[in-house]
Short mmCIF file of C-alpha atoms in Angstrom, two decimals:
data_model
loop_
_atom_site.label_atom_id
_atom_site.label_comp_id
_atom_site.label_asym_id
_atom_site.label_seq_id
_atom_site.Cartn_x
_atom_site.Cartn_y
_atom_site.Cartn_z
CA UNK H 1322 102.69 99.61 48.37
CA UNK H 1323 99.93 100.76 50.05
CA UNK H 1324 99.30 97.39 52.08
CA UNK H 1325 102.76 97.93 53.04
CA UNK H 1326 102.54 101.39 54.34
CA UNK H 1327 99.23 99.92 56.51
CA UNK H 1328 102.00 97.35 58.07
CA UNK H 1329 104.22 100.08 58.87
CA UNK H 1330 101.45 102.67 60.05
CA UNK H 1331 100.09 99.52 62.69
CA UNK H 1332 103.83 98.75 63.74
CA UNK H 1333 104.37 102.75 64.86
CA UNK H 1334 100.95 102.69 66.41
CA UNK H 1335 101.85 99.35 67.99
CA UNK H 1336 105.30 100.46 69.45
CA UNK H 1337 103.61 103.84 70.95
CA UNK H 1338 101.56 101.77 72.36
CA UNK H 1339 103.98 99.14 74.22
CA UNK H 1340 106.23 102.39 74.82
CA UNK H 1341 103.18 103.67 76.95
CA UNK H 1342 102.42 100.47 78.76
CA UNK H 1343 106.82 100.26 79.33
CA UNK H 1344 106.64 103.56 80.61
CA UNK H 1345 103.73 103.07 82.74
CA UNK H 1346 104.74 100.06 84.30
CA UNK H 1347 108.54 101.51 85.12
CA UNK H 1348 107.07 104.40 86.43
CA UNK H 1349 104.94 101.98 89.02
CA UNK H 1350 108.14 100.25 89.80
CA UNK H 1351 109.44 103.23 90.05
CA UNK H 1352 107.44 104.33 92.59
CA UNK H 1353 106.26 101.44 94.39
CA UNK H 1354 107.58 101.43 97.92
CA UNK H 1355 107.85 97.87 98.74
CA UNK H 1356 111.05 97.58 97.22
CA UNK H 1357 112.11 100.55 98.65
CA UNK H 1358 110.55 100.00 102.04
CA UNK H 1359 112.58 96.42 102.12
CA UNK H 1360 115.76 98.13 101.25
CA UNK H 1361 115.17 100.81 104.20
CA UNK H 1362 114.80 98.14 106.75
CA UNK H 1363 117.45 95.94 105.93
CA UNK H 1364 119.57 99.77 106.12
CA UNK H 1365 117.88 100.16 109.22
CA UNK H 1366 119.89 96.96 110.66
CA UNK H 1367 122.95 97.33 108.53
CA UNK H 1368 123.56 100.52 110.64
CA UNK H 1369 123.91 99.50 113.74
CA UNK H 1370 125.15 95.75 112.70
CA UNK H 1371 127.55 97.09 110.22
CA UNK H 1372 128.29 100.79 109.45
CA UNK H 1373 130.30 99.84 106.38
CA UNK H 1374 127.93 97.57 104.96
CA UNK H 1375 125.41 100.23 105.51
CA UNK H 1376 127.28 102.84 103.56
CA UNK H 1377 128.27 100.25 100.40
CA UNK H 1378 124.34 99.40 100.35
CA UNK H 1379 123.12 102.86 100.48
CA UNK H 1380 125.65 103.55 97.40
CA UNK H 1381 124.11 100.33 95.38
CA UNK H 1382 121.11 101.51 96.66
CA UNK H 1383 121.27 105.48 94.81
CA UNK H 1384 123.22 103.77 91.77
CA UNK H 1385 119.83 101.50 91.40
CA UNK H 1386 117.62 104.50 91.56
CA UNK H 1387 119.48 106.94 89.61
CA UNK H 1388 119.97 104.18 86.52
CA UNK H 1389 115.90 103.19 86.73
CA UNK H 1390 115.39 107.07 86.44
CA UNK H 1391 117.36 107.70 84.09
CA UNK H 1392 116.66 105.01 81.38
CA UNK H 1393 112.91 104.95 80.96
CA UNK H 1394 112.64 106.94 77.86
CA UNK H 1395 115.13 105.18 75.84
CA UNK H 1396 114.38 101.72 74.23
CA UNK H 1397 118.16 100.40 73.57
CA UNK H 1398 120.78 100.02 76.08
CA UNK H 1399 124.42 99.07 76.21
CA UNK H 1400 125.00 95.60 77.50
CA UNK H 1401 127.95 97.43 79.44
CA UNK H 1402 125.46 99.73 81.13
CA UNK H 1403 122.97 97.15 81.90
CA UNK H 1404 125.54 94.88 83.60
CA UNK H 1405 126.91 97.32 85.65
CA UNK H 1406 123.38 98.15 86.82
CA UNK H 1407 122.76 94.62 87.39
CA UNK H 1408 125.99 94.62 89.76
CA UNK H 1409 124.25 97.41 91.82
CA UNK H 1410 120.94 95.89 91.90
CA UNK H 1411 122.59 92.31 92.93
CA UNK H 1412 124.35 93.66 95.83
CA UNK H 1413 121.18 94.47 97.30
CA UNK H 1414 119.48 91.50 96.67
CA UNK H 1415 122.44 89.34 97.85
CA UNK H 1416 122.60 91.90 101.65
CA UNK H 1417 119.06 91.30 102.14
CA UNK H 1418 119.01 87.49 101.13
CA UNK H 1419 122.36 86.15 102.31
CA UNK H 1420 122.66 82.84 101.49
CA UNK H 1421 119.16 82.27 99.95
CA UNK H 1422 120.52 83.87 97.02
CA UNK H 1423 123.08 82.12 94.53
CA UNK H 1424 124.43 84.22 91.64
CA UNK H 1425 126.67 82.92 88.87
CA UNK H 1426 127.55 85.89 86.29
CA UNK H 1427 130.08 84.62 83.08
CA UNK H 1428 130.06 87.32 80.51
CA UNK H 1429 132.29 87.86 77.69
CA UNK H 1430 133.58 91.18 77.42
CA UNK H 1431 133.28 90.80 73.69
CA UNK H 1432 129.57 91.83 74.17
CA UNK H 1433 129.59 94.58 76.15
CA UNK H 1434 129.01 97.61 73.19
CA UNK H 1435 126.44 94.97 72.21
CA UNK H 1436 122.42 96.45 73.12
CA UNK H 1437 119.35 94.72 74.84
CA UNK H 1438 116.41 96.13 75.51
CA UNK H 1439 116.68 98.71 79.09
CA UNK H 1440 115.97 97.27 81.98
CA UNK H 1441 115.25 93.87 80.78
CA UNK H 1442 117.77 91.87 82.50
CA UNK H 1443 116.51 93.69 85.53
CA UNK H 1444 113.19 92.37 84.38
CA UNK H 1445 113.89 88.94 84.43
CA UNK H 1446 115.79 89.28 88.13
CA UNK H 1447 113.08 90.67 89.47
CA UNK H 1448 110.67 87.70 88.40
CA UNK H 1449 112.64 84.89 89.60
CA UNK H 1450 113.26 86.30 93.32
CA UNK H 1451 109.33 87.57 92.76
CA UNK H 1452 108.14 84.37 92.10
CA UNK H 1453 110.75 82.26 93.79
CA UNK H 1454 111.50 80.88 96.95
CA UNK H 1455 114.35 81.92 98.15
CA UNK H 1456 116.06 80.52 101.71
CA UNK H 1457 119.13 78.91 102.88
CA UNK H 1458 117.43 76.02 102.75
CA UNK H 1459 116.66 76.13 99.53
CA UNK H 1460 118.67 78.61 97.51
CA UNK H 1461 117.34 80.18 94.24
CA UNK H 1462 120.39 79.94 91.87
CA UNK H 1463 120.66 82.27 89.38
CA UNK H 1464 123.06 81.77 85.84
CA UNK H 1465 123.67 84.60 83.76
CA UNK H 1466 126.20 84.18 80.71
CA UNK H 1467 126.77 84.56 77.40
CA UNK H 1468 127.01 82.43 74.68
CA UNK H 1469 129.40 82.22 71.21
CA UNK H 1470 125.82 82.55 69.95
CA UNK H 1471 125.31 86.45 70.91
CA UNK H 1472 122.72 85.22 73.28
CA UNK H 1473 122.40 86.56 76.51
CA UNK H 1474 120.88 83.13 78.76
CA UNK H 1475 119.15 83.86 82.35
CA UNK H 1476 118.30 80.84 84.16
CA UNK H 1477 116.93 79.57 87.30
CA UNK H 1478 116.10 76.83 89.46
CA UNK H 1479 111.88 76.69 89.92
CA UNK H 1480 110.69 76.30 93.16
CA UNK H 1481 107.65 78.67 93.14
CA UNK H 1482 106.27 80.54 96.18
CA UNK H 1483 103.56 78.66 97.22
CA UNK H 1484 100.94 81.72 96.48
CA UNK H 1485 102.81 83.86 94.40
CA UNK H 1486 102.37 87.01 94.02
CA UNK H 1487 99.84 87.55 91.28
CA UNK H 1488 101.80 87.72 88.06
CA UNK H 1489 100.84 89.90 85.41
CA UNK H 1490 102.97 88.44 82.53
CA UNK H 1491 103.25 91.97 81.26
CA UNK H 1492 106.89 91.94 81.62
CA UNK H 1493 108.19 89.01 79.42
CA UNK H 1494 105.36 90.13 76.83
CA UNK H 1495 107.27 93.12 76.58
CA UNK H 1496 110.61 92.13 76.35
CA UNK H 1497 109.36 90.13 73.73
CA UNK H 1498 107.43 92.49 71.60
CA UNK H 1499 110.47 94.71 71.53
CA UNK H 1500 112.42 92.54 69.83
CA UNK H 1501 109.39 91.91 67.75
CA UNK H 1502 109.49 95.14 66.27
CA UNK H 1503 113.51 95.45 66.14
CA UNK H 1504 112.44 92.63 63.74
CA UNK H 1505 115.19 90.57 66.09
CA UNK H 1506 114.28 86.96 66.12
CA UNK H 1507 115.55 84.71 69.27
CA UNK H 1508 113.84 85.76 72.35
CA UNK H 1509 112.59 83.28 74.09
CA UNK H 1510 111.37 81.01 77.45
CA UNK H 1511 111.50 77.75 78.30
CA UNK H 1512 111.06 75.31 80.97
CA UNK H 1513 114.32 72.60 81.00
CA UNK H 1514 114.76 69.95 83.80
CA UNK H 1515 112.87 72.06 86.47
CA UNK H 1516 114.77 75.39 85.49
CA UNK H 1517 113.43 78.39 84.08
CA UNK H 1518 115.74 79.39 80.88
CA UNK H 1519 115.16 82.83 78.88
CA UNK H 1520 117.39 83.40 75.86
CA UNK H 1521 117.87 87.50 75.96
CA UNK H 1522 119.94 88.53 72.25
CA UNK H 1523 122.46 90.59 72.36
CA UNK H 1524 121.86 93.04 68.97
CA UNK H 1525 124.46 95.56 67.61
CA UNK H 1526 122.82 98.89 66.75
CA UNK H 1527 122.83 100.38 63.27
CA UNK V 254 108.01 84.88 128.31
CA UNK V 255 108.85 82.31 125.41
CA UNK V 256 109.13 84.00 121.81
CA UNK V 257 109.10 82.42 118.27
CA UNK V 258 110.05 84.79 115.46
CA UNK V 259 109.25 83.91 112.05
CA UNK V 260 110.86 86.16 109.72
CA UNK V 261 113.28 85.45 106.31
CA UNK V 262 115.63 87.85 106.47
CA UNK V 263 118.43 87.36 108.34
CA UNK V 264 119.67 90.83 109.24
CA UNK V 265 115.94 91.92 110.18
CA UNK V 266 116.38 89.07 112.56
CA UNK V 267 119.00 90.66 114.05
CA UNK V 268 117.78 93.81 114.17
CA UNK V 269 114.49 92.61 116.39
CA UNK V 270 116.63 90.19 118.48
CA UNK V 271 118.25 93.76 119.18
CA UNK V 272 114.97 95.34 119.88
CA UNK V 273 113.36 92.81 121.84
CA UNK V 274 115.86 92.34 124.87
CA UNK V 275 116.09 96.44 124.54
CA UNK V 276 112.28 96.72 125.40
CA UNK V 277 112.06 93.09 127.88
CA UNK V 278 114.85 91.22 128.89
CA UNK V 279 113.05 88.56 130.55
CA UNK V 280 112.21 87.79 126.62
CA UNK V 281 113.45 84.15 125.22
CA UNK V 282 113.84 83.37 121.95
CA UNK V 283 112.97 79.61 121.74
CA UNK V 284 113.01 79.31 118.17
CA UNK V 285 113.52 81.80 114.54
CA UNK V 286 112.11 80.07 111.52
CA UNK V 287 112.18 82.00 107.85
CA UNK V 288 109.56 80.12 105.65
CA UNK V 289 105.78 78.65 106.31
CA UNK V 290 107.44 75.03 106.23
CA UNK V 291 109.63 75.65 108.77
CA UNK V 292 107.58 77.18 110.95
CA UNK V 293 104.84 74.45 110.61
CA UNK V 294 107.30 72.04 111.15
CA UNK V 295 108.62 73.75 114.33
CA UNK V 296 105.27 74.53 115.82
CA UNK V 297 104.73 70.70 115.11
CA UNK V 298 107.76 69.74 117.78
CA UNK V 299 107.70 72.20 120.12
CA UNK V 300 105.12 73.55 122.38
CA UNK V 301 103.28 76.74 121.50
CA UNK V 302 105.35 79.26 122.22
CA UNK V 303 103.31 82.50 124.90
CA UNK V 304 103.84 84.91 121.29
CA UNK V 305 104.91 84.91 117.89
CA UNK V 306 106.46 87.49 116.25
CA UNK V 307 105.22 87.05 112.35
CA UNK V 308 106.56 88.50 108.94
CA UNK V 309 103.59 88.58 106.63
CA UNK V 310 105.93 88.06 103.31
CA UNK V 311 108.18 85.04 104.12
CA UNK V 312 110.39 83.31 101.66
CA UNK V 313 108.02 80.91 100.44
CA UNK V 314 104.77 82.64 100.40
CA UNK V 315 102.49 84.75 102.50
CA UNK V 316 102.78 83.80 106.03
CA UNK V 317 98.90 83.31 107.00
CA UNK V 318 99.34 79.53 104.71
CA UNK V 319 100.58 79.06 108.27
CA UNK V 320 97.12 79.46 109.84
CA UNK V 321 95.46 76.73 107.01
CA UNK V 322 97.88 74.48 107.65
CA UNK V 323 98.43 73.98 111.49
CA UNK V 324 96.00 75.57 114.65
CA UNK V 325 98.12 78.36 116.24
CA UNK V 326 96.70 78.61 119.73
CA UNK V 327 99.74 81.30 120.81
CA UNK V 328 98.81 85.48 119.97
CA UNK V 329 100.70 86.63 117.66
CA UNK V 330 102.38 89.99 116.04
CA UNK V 331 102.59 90.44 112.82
CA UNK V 332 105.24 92.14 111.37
CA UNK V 333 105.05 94.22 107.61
CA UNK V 334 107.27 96.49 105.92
CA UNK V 335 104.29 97.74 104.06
CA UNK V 336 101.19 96.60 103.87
CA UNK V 337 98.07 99.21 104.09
CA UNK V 338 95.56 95.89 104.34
CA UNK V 339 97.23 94.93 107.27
CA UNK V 340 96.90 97.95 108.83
CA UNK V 341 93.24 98.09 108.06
CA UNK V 342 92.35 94.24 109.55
CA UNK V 343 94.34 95.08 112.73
CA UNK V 344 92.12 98.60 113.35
CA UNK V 345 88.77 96.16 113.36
CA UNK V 346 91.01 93.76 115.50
CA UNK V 347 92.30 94.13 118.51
CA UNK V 348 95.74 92.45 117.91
CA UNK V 349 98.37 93.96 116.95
CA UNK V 350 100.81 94.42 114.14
CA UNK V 351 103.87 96.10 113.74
CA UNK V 352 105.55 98.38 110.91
CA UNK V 353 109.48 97.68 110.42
CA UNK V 354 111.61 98.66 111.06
CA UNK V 355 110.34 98.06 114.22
CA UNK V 356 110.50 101.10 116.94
CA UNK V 357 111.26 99.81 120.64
CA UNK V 358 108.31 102.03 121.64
CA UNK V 359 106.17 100.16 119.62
CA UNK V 360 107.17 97.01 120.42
CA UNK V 361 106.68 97.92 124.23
CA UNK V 362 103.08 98.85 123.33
CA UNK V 363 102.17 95.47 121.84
CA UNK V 364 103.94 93.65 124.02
CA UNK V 365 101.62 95.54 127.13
CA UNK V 366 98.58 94.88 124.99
CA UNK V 367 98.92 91.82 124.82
CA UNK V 368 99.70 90.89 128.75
CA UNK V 369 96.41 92.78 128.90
CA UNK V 370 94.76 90.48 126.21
CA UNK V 371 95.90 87.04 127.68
CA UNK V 372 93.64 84.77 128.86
CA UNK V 373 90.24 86.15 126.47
CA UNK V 374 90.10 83.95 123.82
CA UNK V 375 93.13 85.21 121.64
CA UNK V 376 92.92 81.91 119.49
CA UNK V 377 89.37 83.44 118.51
CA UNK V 378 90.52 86.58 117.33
CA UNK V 379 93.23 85.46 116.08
CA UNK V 380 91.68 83.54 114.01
CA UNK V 381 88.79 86.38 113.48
CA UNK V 382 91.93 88.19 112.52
CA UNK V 383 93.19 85.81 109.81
CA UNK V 384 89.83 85.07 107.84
CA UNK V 385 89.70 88.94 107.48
CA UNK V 386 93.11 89.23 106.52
CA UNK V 387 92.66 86.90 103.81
CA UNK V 388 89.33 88.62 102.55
CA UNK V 389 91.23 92.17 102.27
CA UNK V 390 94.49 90.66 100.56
CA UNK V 391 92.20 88.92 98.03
CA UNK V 392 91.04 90.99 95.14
CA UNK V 393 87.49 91.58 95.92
CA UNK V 394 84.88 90.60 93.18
CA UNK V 395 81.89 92.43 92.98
CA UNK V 396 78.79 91.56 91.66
CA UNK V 397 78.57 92.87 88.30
CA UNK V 398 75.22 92.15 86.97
CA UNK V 399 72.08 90.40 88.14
CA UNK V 400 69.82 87.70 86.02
CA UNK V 401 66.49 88.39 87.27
CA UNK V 402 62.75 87.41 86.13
CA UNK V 403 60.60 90.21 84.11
CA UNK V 404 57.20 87.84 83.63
CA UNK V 405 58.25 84.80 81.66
CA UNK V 406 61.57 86.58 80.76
CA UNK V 407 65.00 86.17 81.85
CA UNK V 408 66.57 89.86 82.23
CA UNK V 409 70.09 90.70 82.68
CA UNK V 410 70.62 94.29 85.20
CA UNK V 411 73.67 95.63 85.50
CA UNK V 412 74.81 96.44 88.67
CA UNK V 413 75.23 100.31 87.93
CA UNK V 414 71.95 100.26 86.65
CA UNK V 415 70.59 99.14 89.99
CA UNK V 416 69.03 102.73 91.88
CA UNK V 417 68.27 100.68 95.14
CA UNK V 418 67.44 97.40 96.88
CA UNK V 419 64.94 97.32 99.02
CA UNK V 420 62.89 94.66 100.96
CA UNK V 421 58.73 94.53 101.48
CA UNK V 422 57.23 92.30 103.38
CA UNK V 423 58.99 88.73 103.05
CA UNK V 424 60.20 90.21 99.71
CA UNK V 425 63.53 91.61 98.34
CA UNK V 426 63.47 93.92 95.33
CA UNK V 427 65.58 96.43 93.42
CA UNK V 428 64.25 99.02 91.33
CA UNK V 429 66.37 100.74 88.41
CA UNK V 430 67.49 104.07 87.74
CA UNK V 431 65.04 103.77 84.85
CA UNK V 432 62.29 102.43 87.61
CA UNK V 433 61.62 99.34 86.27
CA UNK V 434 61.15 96.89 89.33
CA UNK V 435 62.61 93.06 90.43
CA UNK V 436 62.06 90.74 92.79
CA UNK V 437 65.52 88.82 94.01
CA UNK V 438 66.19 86.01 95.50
CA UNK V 439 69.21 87.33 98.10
CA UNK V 440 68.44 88.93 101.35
CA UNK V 441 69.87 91.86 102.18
CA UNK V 442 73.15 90.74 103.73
CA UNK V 443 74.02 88.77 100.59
CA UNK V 444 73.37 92.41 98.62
CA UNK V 445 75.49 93.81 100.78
CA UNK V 446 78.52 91.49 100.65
CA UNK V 447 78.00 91.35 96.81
CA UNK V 448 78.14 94.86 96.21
CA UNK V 449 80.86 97.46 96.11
CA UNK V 450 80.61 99.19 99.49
CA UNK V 451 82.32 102.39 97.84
CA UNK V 452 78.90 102.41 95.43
CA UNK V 453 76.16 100.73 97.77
CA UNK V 454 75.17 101.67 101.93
CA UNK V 455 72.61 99.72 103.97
CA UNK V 456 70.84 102.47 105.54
CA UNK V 457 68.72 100.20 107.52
CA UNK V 458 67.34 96.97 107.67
CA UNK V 459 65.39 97.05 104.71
CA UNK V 460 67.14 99.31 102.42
CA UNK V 461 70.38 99.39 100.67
CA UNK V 462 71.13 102.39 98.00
CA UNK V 463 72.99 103.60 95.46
CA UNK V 464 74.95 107.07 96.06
CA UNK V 465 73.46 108.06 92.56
CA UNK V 466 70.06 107.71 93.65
CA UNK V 467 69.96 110.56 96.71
CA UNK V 468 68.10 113.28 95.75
CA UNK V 469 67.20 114.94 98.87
CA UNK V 470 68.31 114.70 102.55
CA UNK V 471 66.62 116.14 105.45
CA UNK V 472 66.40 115.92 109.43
CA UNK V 473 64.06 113.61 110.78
CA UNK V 474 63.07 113.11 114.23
CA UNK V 475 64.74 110.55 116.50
CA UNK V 476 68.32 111.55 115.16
CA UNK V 477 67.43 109.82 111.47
CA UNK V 478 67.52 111.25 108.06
CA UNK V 479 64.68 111.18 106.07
CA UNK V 480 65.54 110.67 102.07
CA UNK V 481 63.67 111.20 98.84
CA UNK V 482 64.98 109.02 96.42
CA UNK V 483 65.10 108.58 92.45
CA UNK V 484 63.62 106.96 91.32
CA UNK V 485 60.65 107.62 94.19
CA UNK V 486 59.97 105.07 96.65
CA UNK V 487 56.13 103.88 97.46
CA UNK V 488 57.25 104.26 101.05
CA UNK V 489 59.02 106.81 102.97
CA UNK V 490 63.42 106.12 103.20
CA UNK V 491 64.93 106.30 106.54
CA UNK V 492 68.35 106.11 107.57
CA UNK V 493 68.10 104.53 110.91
CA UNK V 494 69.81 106.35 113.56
CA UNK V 495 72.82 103.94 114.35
CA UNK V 496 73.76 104.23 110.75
CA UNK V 497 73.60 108.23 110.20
CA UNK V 498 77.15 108.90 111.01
CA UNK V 499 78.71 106.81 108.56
CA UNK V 500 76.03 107.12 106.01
CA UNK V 501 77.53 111.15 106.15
CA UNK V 502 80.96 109.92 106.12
CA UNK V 503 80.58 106.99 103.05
CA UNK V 504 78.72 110.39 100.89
CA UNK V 505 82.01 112.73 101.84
CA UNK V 506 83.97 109.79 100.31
#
């Protein structure tokens, strides 16, 4: 009894404290203006290029900012929600990459009242163009789809920068431990004939 | 004037093909490459182009892997969305670097610099520029402790324990906060690279300091400063007169 109330005491203290680091690290994406400062100059040409453009990315752009504002407190997301933040956050990578950028999306509708984790698809995204090349020349190609297994698969070519940024691992740690403590098994990463393949369950909440 | 641009995305090409023949339209583009390959590759068949427009971030890593692999002899203009290192290297340089979205007006600006710079050993500063680059983008290590002799004893000091360095003589020392003294074995320049300069000032040749340890400053003749120390010093501490300035400046900080 009392060795399991120790478990459960070390879990809550462990969650606070991955809730803190979560928080602290979406707050400095939040904030951090290279992303930003990359989307304002590739606005910057889209406006006198191509006024449409300009107004569809500055749209994406708002829906991007208002969803990463919006969802740091809360640890479970619909898959619905997360996709259709994905969409957003896609559109911008795809105007500012062009062709360098290959995205294949095949999701079953069946899963969208599923939950993941917030913000970790955006996660993973963000790591392969991070760490990535991406150019005509050599595309990064990016698979996201479901399978019959409620699995959620992200997967990518590997062609990495030749000094990447430096990586603090923090993020897939994370996604990880969350599932940890949902006591969800099935997250996990893997290297497969040169591409980089993360298995991302899809949980129903009770 | 021949141009190469070197920059990976596409419609920030367009936007400083734009720019350029706004600000000089006797400007050619002879060549746009996105990635360090490709530019290697094209600076390997063609001849140097008279400037190169540079994006620091390229597709496939930072561009200055450009610089390591291949000798640029043409100036070049760096280009950053954001980059507050940049910035910093360029102020002790003399080159260039612009901020995009790039402003015709500062384009102009550069572009007049550098008509003015031509011909005085650009490929020097240039590379000046790079090596310095590199240092700033690199996290800087400091020195965090010292393994020095205490008789027939091996000591470790940690580097915040360390009041100030001083040399006597042919000698180096450092003495502690609690005054307990050790001879080195770096000279003064090595302290001074090891250390981290928001912590540690050279206030002249022979000694380098700890903010902690200032007691007292006062006016000396000769436009020094004249400081007591603590722990005290045997001798008397000068700040030598080219350094006062930014000895004031580094204890505003």
């Amino acid at each position: 009894m009392i060795e399991q109330h120790k478990e459960s005491l070390m879990e809550k203290e462990l969650l606070e404290l991955m809730h803190t680091e979560q928080e602290f690290e979406n707050l400095k994406s939040q904030v951090n203006p290279h992303f930003l400062f990359n989307c304002f100059n590739t606005l910057s040409s889209l406006i006198s290029e191509d006024k449409q453009m300009a107004d569809k990315f500055l749209n994406e752009l708002s829906k991007v900012y208002r969803y990463v504002l919006n969802t740091n407190q809360s640890d479970l997301i619909s898959f619905r929600q997360e996709i259709r933040f994905i969409g957003s956050y896609m559109a911008l990578l795809h105007t500012r990459y062009g062709k360098g950028l290959h995205v294949n999306i095949m999701i079953d509708e069946v899963y969208y009242d599923y939950f993941i984790p917030a913000m970790s698809l955006q996660l993973l995204v963000e790591n392969a163009v991070k760490h990535n090349i991406v150019s005509k020349k050599e595309p990064l190609c990016l698979e996201i789809y479901t399978t019959s297994e409620d699995t959620l698969m992200i997967c990518n070519n590997l062609q990495l920068k030749q000094r990447k940024e430096i990586s603090t691992g923090i993020g897939l740690k994370n996604i990880r431990s969350k599932y940890l403590l949902l006591k969800e098994p099935g997250f996990k990463w893997d290297i497969i004939d040169d591409k980089f393949v993360v298995d991302l369950p899809l949980l129903i909440k009770n | 004037m021949k141009v190469l641009i070197v920059e990976d995305e596409e419609l920030a090409v367009k936007k400083l093909l734009k720019t350029l023949s706004s600000v000089d339209s006797t400007i050619e583009v002879a060549g746009i490459t996105d990635s360090i390959n490709d530019t290697v590759e094209w600076l390997q068949n063609n001849t140097m182009p008279d400037l190169i427009l540079m994006d620091i971030e390229l597709a496939d890593g930072q561009s200055f892997a450009i610089f390591d692999l291949i000798k640029v002899t043409s100036p070049v203009i760096f280009t950053t969305s954001y980059d507050e290192y940049a910035l910093k290297a360029f102020k002790v340089n003399s080159i260039d670097y612009l901020l995009k979205p790039v402003q015709p007006e500062d384009l102009e600006a550069a572009l007049t610099k550098l008509k003015n710079l031509r011909g005085d050993g650009t490929s020097t500063a240039l590379q000046s520029l790079v090596k310095e680059l590199h240092q700033q983008l690199a996290p800087k290590d400091y020195r965090k402790r010292f393994l020095v002799k205490n008789g027939q004893k091996l000591v470790i000091v940690e580097s915040q324990e360390v009041a100030y360095f001083y040399s006597d003589g042919r000698l180096n020392f450092f003495r502690t906060k609690d005054n307990k003294n050790f001879i080195i074995d770096y000279t003064m320049d090595d302290m001074e690279e090891m250390l981290n300069p928001d912590d540690y000032f050279r206030i002249s040749r022979s000694f380098f300091i700890s903010i902690s340890c200032v007691k007292k400053i006062e006016d000396y003749f000769g436009n020094r400063l004249i400081l007591q120390l603590f722990p005290a010093t045997d001798k008397e501490v000068l700040v030598s007169r080219e350094k006062v300035t930014a000895f004031k400046k580094w204890l505003g900080k």
